[in-house]
PDB file of C-alpha atoms in Angstrom:
ATOM      1  CA  ALA W  11     -12.217  10.601  -8.120  1.00 78.00           C
ATOM      2  CA  GLN W  12     -11.344   9.422  -4.670  1.00 84.00           C
ATOM      3  CA  THR W  13      -8.543  11.194  -2.826  1.00 92.00           C
ATOM      4  CA  VAL W  14      -6.829  10.654   0.504  1.00 96.00           C
ATOM      5  CA  THR W  15      -5.157  13.460   2.438  1.00 97.00           C
ATOM      6  CA  GLN W  16      -2.728  13.203   5.329  1.00 97.00           C
ATOM      7  CA  SER W  17      -1.958  16.701   6.562  1.00 95.00           C
ATOM      8  CA  GLN W  18       0.871  15.850   8.960  1.00 97.00           C
ATOM      9  CA  PRO W  19       4.121  15.110   7.105  1.00 96.00           C
ATOM     10  CA  GLU W  20       5.983  14.311  10.333  1.00 97.00           C
ATOM     11  CA  MET W  21       5.217  13.822  14.011  1.00 97.00           C
ATOM     12  CA  SER W  22       7.406  13.112  16.988  1.00 97.00           C
ATOM     13  CA  VAL W  23       6.373  11.941  20.476  1.00 97.00           C
ATOM     14  CA  GLN W  24       7.984  10.489  23.558  1.00 98.00           C
ATOM     15  CA  GLU W  25       7.808   6.774  24.218  1.00 97.00           C
ATOM     16  CA  ALA W  26       4.644   5.751  26.123  1.00 97.00           C
ATOM     17  CA  GLU W  27       2.712   8.822  24.970  1.00 98.00           C
ATOM     18  CA  THR W  28      -0.435   8.705  22.875  1.00 98.00           C
ATOM     19  CA  VAL W  29      -0.368  10.069  19.341  1.00 98.00           C
ATOM     20  CA  THR W  30      -3.087  10.652  16.763  1.00 98.00           C
ATOM     21  CA  LEU W  31      -2.477  10.689  13.026  1.00 98.00           C
ATOM     22  CA  SER W  32      -5.009  12.442  10.807  1.00 98.00           C
ATOM     23  CA  CYS W  33      -6.518  11.328   7.525  1.00 98.00           C
ATOM     24  CA  THR W  34      -9.346  12.707   5.437  1.00 98.00           C
ATOM     25  CA  TYR W  35     -10.716  11.311   2.219  1.00 97.00           C
ATOM     26  CA  ASP W  36     -13.130  12.208  -0.501  1.00 95.00           C
ATOM     27  CA  THR W  37     -15.554   9.784  -2.131  1.00 91.00           C
ATOM     28  CA  SER W  38     -19.086   9.619  -3.437  1.00 89.00           C
ATOM     29  CA  GLU W  39     -19.434   5.938  -2.609  1.00 87.00           C
ATOM     30  CA  SER W  40     -21.449   4.777   0.367  1.00 83.00           C
ATOM     31  CA  ASN W  41     -19.689   1.516   1.095  1.00 84.00           C
ATOM     32  CA  TYR W  42     -15.921   1.195   1.146  1.00 89.00           C
ATOM     33  CA  TYR W  43     -12.943   0.187   3.244  1.00 91.00           C
ATOM     34  CA  LEU W  44     -10.285   2.293   4.864  1.00 94.00           C
ATOM     35  CA  PHE W  45      -6.883   1.167   6.036  1.00 95.00           C
ATOM     36  CA  TRP W  46      -3.851   2.312   7.971  1.00 97.00           C
ATOM     37  CA  TYR W  47      -0.583   0.781   6.882  1.00 96.00           C
ATOM     38  CA  LYS W  48       2.804   1.068   8.541  1.00 97.00           C
ATOM     39  CA  GLN W  49       6.059   1.090   6.567  1.00 96.00           C
ATOM     40  CA  PRO W  50       9.151   0.733   8.779  1.00 94.00           C
ATOM     41  CA  PRO W  51      12.682   1.292   7.456  1.00 89.00           C
ATOM     42  CA  SER W  52      12.645  -2.299   6.192  1.00 85.00           C
ATOM     43  CA  ARG W  53      10.166  -0.967   3.562  1.00 88.00           C
ATOM     44  CA  GLN W  54       7.650  -3.762   4.068  1.00 89.00           C
ATOM     45  CA  MET W  55       4.113  -2.412   4.189  1.00 94.00           C
ATOM     46  CA  ILE W  56       2.229  -3.834   7.154  1.00 94.00           C
ATOM     47  CA  LEU W  57      -1.508  -3.537   7.753  1.00 94.00           C
ATOM     48  CA  VAL W  58      -2.195  -1.841  11.079  1.00 96.00           C
ATOM     49  CA  ILE W  59      -5.967  -1.604  11.100  1.00 95.00           C
ATOM     50  CA  ARG W  60      -8.969  -1.768   8.783  1.00 93.00           C
ATOM     51  CA  GLN W  61     -12.390  -0.115   8.944  1.00 93.00           C
ATOM     52  CA  GLU W  62     -15.482  -1.011   6.955  1.00 90.00           C
ATOM     53  CA  ALA W  63     -17.531   2.073   6.191  1.00 90.00           C
ATOM     54  CA  TYR W  64     -20.890   0.475   6.917  1.00 89.00           C
ATOM     55  CA  LYS W  65     -19.790  -0.391  10.447  1.00 87.00           C
ATOM     56  CA  GLN W  66     -20.343   2.472  12.856  1.00 84.00           C
ATOM     57  CA  GLN W  67     -18.159   0.937  15.539  1.00 91.00           C
ATOM     58  CA  ASN W  68     -14.574   2.134  15.420  1.00 94.00           C
ATOM     59  CA  ALA W  69     -12.014  -0.600  14.755  1.00 93.00           C
ATOM     60  CA  THR W  70      -9.480  -1.447  17.454  1.00 94.00           C
ATOM     61  CA  GLU W  71      -6.341  -3.594  17.362  1.00 94.00           C
ATOM     62  CA  ASN W  72      -4.510  -3.694  20.675  1.00 96.00           C
ATOM     63  CA  ARG W  73      -2.834  -0.274  21.100  1.00 97.00           C
ATOM     64  CA  PHE W  74      -4.191   0.970  17.768  1.00 98.00           C
ATOM     65  CA  SER W  75      -7.655   2.407  17.307  1.00 97.00           C
ATOM     66  CA  VAL W  76      -9.397   4.622  14.805  1.00 97.00           C
ATOM     67  CA  ASN W  77     -11.848   7.472  15.017  1.00 97.00           C
ATOM     68  CA  PHE W  78     -14.015   7.012  11.945  1.00 96.00           C
ATOM     69  CA  GLN W  79     -16.320   9.941  11.172  1.00 95.00           C
ATOM     70  CA  LYS W  80     -18.152   8.969   8.000  1.00 94.00           C
ATOM     71  CA  ALA W  81     -20.058  12.194   7.513  1.00 93.00           C
ATOM     72  CA  ALA W  82     -16.901  14.237   7.927  1.00 95.00           C
ATOM     73  CA  LYS W  83     -14.919  11.736   5.828  1.00 95.00           C
ATOM     74  CA  SER W  84     -12.308  11.531   8.521  1.00 96.00           C
ATOM     75  CA  PHE W  85     -10.323   8.475   9.592  1.00 97.00           C
ATOM     76  CA  SER W  86      -7.707   9.164  12.265  1.00 98.00           C
ATOM     77  CA  LEU W  87      -5.391   6.626  13.882  1.00 98.00           C
ATOM     78  CA  LYS W  88      -4.659   6.701  17.599  1.00 98.00           C
ATOM     79  CA  ILE W  89      -1.620   4.891  18.951  1.00 98.00           C
ATOM     80  CA  SER W  90      -1.653   4.443  22.712  1.00 98.00           C
ATOM     81  CA  ASP W  91       1.390   3.723  24.871  1.00 98.00           C
ATOM     82  CA  SER W  92       3.674   4.332  21.903  1.00 98.00           C
ATOM     83  CA  GLN W  93       6.762   2.175  21.581  1.00 97.00           C
ATOM     84  CA  LEU W  94      10.103   2.655  19.844  1.00 97.00           C
ATOM     85  CA  GLY W  95       9.087  -0.005  17.331  1.00 96.00           C
ATOM     86  CA  ASP W  96       6.199   2.176  16.212  1.00 97.00           C
ATOM     87  CA  THR W  97       8.674   4.472  14.458  1.00 97.00           C
ATOM     88  CA  ALA W  98       7.726   4.271  10.777  1.00 97.00           C
ATOM     89  CA  MET W  99       5.872   5.911   7.927  1.00 97.00           C
ATOM     90  CA  TYR W 100       2.125   5.569   8.325  1.00 98.00           C
ATOM     91  CA  PHE W 101      -0.139   5.584   5.306  1.00 98.00           C
ATOM     92  CA  CYS W 102      -3.869   5.981   5.179  1.00 97.00           C
ATOM     93  CA  ALA W 103      -5.492   4.186   2.231  1.00 95.00           C
ATOM     94  CA  TYR W 104      -8.907   3.882   0.620  1.00 92.00           C
ATOM     95  CA  ASP W 105     -10.171   0.808  -1.185  1.00 87.00           C
ATOM     96  CA  SER W 106     -11.601   1.553  -4.607  1.00 76.00           C
ATOM     97  CA  ASN W 107     -12.328  -0.905  -7.400  1.00 73.00           C
ATOM     98  CA  TYR W 108      -9.581  -3.428  -6.669  1.00 75.00           C
ATOM     99  CA  GLN W 109      -6.963  -0.797  -5.916  1.00 84.00           C
ATOM    100  CA  LEU W 110      -5.750   1.148  -2.923  1.00 90.00           C
ATOM    101  CA  ILE W 111      -5.603   4.934  -3.085  1.00 92.00           C
ATOM    102  CA  TRP W 112      -2.963   6.252  -0.715  1.00 95.00           C
ATOM    103  CA  GLY W 113      -2.300   9.342   1.315  1.00 97.00           C
ATOM    104  CA  ALA W 114       1.140  10.952   1.240  1.00 97.00           C
ATOM    105  CA  GLY W 115       2.081   9.437   4.577  1.00 97.00           C
ATOM    106  CA  THR W 116       3.063  10.661   8.027  1.00 98.00           C
ATOM    107  CA  LYS W 117       6.536  10.002   9.346  1.00 97.00           C
ATOM    108  CA  LEU W 118       6.169   9.067  13.013  1.00 98.00           C
ATOM    109  CA  ILE W 119       9.199   9.176  15.283  1.00 98.00           C
ATOM    110  CA  ILE W 120       9.012   7.746  18.780  1.00 97.00           C
ATOM    111  CA  LYS W 121      11.714   9.195  21.014  1.00 97.00           C
ATOM    112  CA  PRO W 122      13.158   7.270  23.968  1.00 96.00           C
TER     113      PRO W 122
ATOM    114  CA  LYS Q  16       3.515 -19.873   5.478  1.00 66.00           C
ATOM    115  CA  ALA Q  17       5.931 -17.929   3.286  1.00 79.00           C
ATOM    116  CA  GLY Q  18       5.135 -14.277   2.686  1.00 93.00           C
ATOM    117  CA  VAL Q  19       5.071 -12.351  -0.557  1.00 96.00           C
ATOM    118  CA  THR Q  20       8.405 -12.643  -2.312  1.00 97.00           C
ATOM    119  CA  GLN Q  21       9.678 -10.040  -4.719  1.00 97.00           C
ATOM    120  CA  THR Q  22      12.785 -10.480  -6.803  1.00 97.00           C
ATOM    121  CA  PRO Q  23      15.206  -8.966  -7.281  1.00 97.00           C
ATOM    122  CA  ARG Q  24      15.430  -6.709  -4.226  1.00 96.00           C
ATOM    123  CA  TYR Q  25      17.640  -4.157  -5.957  1.00 97.00           C
ATOM    124  CA  LEU Q  26      18.194  -3.386  -9.603  1.00 97.00           C
ATOM    125  CA  ILE Q  27      20.197  -0.805 -11.517  1.00 98.00           C
ATOM    126  CA  LYS Q  28      19.376  -0.236 -15.172  1.00 98.00           C
ATOM    127  CA  THR Q  29      20.330   2.233 -17.860  1.00 98.00           C
ATOM    128  CA  ARG Q  30      17.914   4.559 -19.615  1.00 98.00           C
ATOM    129  CA  GLY Q  31      16.328   2.888 -22.613  1.00 98.00           C
ATOM    130  CA  GLN Q  32      16.671  -0.635 -21.249  1.00 98.00           C
ATOM    131  CA  GLN Q  33      13.797  -2.784 -20.154  1.00 98.00           C
ATOM    132  CA  VAL Q  34      13.293  -4.567 -16.852  1.00 98.00           C
ATOM    133  CA  THR Q  35      11.164  -7.392 -15.483  1.00 98.00           C
ATOM    134  CA  LEU Q  36      10.222  -7.655 -11.834  1.00 98.00           C
ATOM    135  CA  SER Q  37       8.779 -10.762 -10.249  1.00 98.00           C
ATOM    136  CA  CYS Q  38       6.289 -11.327  -7.454  1.00 98.00           C
ATOM    137  CA  SER Q  39       5.371 -14.638  -5.847  1.00 98.00           C
ATOM    138  CA  PRO Q  40       2.209 -14.294  -3.752  1.00 96.00           C
ATOM    139  CA  ILE Q  41       1.348 -16.144  -0.594  1.00 95.00           C
ATOM    140  CA  SER Q  42       0.311 -19.693  -1.371  1.00 94.00           C
ATOM    141  CA  GLY Q  43      -3.402 -19.806  -2.156  1.00 91.00           C
ATOM    142  CA  HIS Q  44      -3.689 -16.101  -2.916  1.00 93.00           C
ATOM    143  CA  ARG Q  45      -5.074 -15.378  -6.364  1.00 92.00           C
ATOM    144  CA  SER Q  46      -5.016 -11.588  -6.474  1.00 92.00           C
ATOM    145  CA  VAL Q  47      -1.783  -9.671  -7.073  1.00 94.00           C
ATOM    146  CA  SER Q  48      -1.472  -5.887  -7.206  1.00 94.00           C
ATOM    147  CA  TRP Q  49       1.482  -3.697  -8.079  1.00 97.00           C
ATOM    148  CA  TYR Q  50       2.296  -0.230  -6.749  1.00 96.00           C
ATOM    149  CA  GLN Q  51       5.009   2.303  -7.500  1.00 98.00           C
ATOM    150  CA  GLN Q  52       6.400   4.336  -4.619  1.00 97.00           C
ATOM    151  CA  THR Q  53       8.452   7.493  -5.208  1.00 96.00           C
ATOM    152  CA  PRO Q  54       9.304  10.434  -2.941  1.00 92.00           C
ATOM    153  CA  GLY Q  55       7.565  12.855  -5.282  1.00 90.00           C
ATOM    154  CA  GLN Q  56       4.395  10.989  -6.265  1.00 92.00           C
ATOM    155  CA  GLY Q  57       3.994   8.718  -3.255  1.00 94.00           C
ATOM    156  CA  LEU Q  58       2.256   5.395  -3.724  1.00 95.00           C
ATOM    157  CA  GLN Q  59       0.483   4.886  -7.004  1.00 96.00           C
ATOM    158  CA  PHE Q  60      -1.469   1.892  -8.238  1.00 94.00           C
ATOM    159  CA  LEU Q  61      -0.112   0.180 -11.348  1.00 96.00           C
ATOM    160  CA  PHE Q  62      -2.361  -2.825 -11.972  1.00 93.00           C
ATOM    161  CA  GLU Q  63      -4.188  -5.719 -10.371  1.00 93.00           C
ATOM    162  CA  TYR Q  64      -4.459  -9.309 -11.568  1.00 94.00           C
ATOM    163  CA  PHE Q  65      -6.844 -12.024 -10.526  1.00 92.00           C
ATOM    164  CA  SER Q  66      -6.807 -15.510 -12.005  1.00 91.00           C
ATOM    165  CA  GLU Q  67      -4.494 -14.411 -14.818  1.00 94.00           C
ATOM    166  CA  THR Q  68      -6.753 -11.501 -15.823  1.00 94.00           C
ATOM    167  CA  GLN Q  69      -5.927  -7.835 -15.424  1.00 93.00           C
ATOM    168  CA  ARG Q  70      -8.951  -6.307 -13.745  1.00 90.00           C
ATOM    169  CA  ASN Q  71      -7.766  -2.769 -13.198  1.00 89.00           C
ATOM    170  CA  LYS Q  72      -4.965  -0.563 -14.394  1.00 93.00           C
ATOM    171  CA  GLY Q  73      -3.649   2.686 -13.017  1.00 93.00           C
ATOM    172  CA  ASN Q  74      -2.745   5.801 -14.937  1.00 94.00           C
ATOM    173  CA  PHE Q  75       0.635   4.740 -16.267  1.00 97.00           C
ATOM    174  CA  PRO Q  76       1.950   4.743 -19.835  1.00 97.00           C
ATOM    175  CA  GLY Q  77       1.894   1.623 -21.969  1.00 96.00           C
ATOM    176  CA  ARG Q  78       5.587   1.052 -21.206  1.00 98.00           C
ATOM    177  CA  PHE Q  79       4.360  -0.505 -17.974  1.00 98.00           C
ATOM    178  CA  SER Q  80       2.832  -3.924 -18.429  1.00 97.00           C
ATOM    179  CA  GLY Q  81       2.259  -7.026 -16.406  1.00 97.00           C
ATOM    180  CA  ARG Q  82       0.967 -10.530 -16.416  1.00 97.00           C
ATOM    181  CA  GLN Q  83      -0.039 -13.285 -14.060  1.00 97.00           C
ATOM    182  CA  PHE Q  84       0.656 -16.959 -14.481  1.00 97.00           C
ATOM    183  CA  SER Q  85      -1.534 -19.931 -13.655  1.00 95.00           C
ATOM    184  CA  ASN Q  86       0.313 -20.393 -10.338  1.00 94.00           C
ATOM    185  CA  SER Q  87      -0.610 -16.760  -9.449  1.00 95.00           C
ATOM    186  CA  ARG Q  88       2.967 -15.546  -9.739  1.00 97.00           C
ATOM    187  CA  SER Q  89       3.099 -12.173 -11.420  1.00 98.00           C
ATOM    188  CA  GLU Q  90       5.617 -10.188 -13.379  1.00 98.00           C
ATOM    189  CA  MET Q  91       5.700  -6.569 -14.350  1.00 98.00           C
ATOM    190  CA  ASN Q  92       7.731  -5.203 -17.206  1.00 98.00           C
ATOM    191  CA  VAL Q  93       8.875  -1.684 -17.895  1.00 98.00           C
ATOM    192  CA  SER Q  94      10.251  -0.997 -21.360  1.00 97.00           C
ATOM    193  CA  THR Q  95      12.343   1.954 -22.544  1.00 97.00           C
ATOM    194  CA  LEU Q  96      13.261   2.943 -19.022  1.00 98.00           C
ATOM    195  CA  GLU Q  97      13.320   6.609 -18.059  1.00 98.00           C
ATOM    196  CA  LEU Q  98      15.061   8.262 -15.112  1.00 97.00           C
ATOM    197  CA  GLY Q  99      11.635   8.926 -13.582  1.00 97.00           C
ATOM    198  CA  ASP Q 100      10.948   5.210 -13.371  1.00 98.00           C
ATOM    199  CA  SER Q 101      13.385   4.989 -10.468  1.00 98.00           C
ATOM    200  CA  ALA Q 102      11.215   3.875  -7.584  1.00 98.00           C
ATOM    201  CA  LEU Q 103      10.335   1.202  -5.084  1.00 97.00           C
ATOM    202  CA  TYR Q 104       7.942  -1.247  -6.728  1.00 98.00           C
ATOM    203  CA  LEU Q 105       5.676  -3.029  -4.272  1.00 97.00           C
ATOM    204  CA  CYS Q 106       3.645  -6.128  -4.884  1.00 96.00           C
ATOM    205  CA  ALA Q 107       0.692  -7.165  -2.739  1.00 94.00           C
ATOM    206  CA  SER Q 108      -1.293 -10.375  -2.694  1.00 93.00           C
ATOM    207  CA  SER Q 109      -4.699 -11.175  -1.277  1.00 90.00           C
ATOM    208  CA  LEU Q 110      -6.825 -14.251  -1.003  1.00 86.00           C
ATOM    209  CA  GLU Q 111      -9.764 -13.201  -3.105  1.00 77.00           C
ATOM    210  CA  ALA Q 112     -10.922 -10.384  -5.291  1.00 65.00           C
ATOM    211  CA  GLY Q 113     -10.493  -6.811  -4.130  1.00 62.00           C
ATOM    212  CA  VAL Q 114      -8.494  -5.250  -1.365  1.00 60.00           C
ATOM    213  CA  ASN Q 115     -11.272  -5.449   1.188  1.00 67.00           C
ATOM    214  CA  THR Q 116      -9.664  -8.727   2.029  1.00 74.00           C
ATOM    215  CA  GLU Q 117      -6.314  -8.096   3.659  1.00 82.00           C
ATOM    216  CA  ALA Q 118      -3.481  -7.346   1.263  1.00 87.00           C
ATOM    217  CA  PHE Q 119      -0.027  -8.617   2.190  1.00 92.00           C
ATOM    218  CA  PHE Q 120       2.954  -6.783   0.786  1.00 94.00           C
ATOM    219  CA  GLY Q 121       6.379  -7.900  -0.258  1.00 95.00           C
ATOM    220  CA  GLN Q 122       9.517  -5.967   0.635  1.00 94.00           C
ATOM    221  CA  GLY Q 123       9.655  -4.392  -2.788  1.00 96.00           C
ATOM    222  CA  THR Q 124      12.141  -4.062  -5.598  1.00 97.00           C
ATOM    223  CA  ARG Q 125      14.230  -0.913  -5.564  1.00 97.00           C
ATOM    224  CA  LEU Q 126      14.803   0.078  -9.213  1.00 98.00           C
ATOM    225  CA  THR Q 127      17.374   2.715 -10.034  1.00 98.00           C
ATOM    226  CA  VAL Q 128      17.592   4.018 -13.586  1.00 98.00           C
ATOM    227  CA  VAL Q 129      20.837   5.789 -14.494  1.00 97.00           C
TER     228      VAL Q 129
END
């Protein structure tokens, strides 16, 4: 069965710093999708970035980028120039058979 | 374009009762998925519907059921509520089959069982 592990329950950085959130996963499939979602205090889950496993190039969305290491089954999220609005829970998720399998989440706090 | 709408936003029920939660997907989206979020278990998949058919179901007891209507709106029902059913229930919709197309989430229904 597929599993997703986020080993950092909470992280805190100063505004404008760069922060990296870790995620590892386990699967026997060769083609799949990985996601990072953000859940602010409003509770609405928002897609941050998506990576297709067959693409070697790391996905980038403005200040957000991933380091996708397929062989190591690692999918970390880097947030550059962090902003106060980035404060939220961040979830790593794996796409499997019409469902998302989620990590436990990392609470990210951006300090002014 | 309106987002995913979940109703009600908050709900308090008593053990043993049943509850129905509603999800209206983004117009044109045909896939609706449901997730349960709790502090202890995190986010867990409940079920996914596409064109009124349940295509996948998570590891939840039969007390949890759902359906999808011809307009893609979906409902989930929990019967004989238990204290452990207290959770945030999230609904997500996507354009086509599978989550490898972007899933858009509603703000959730916070269910409290007392």
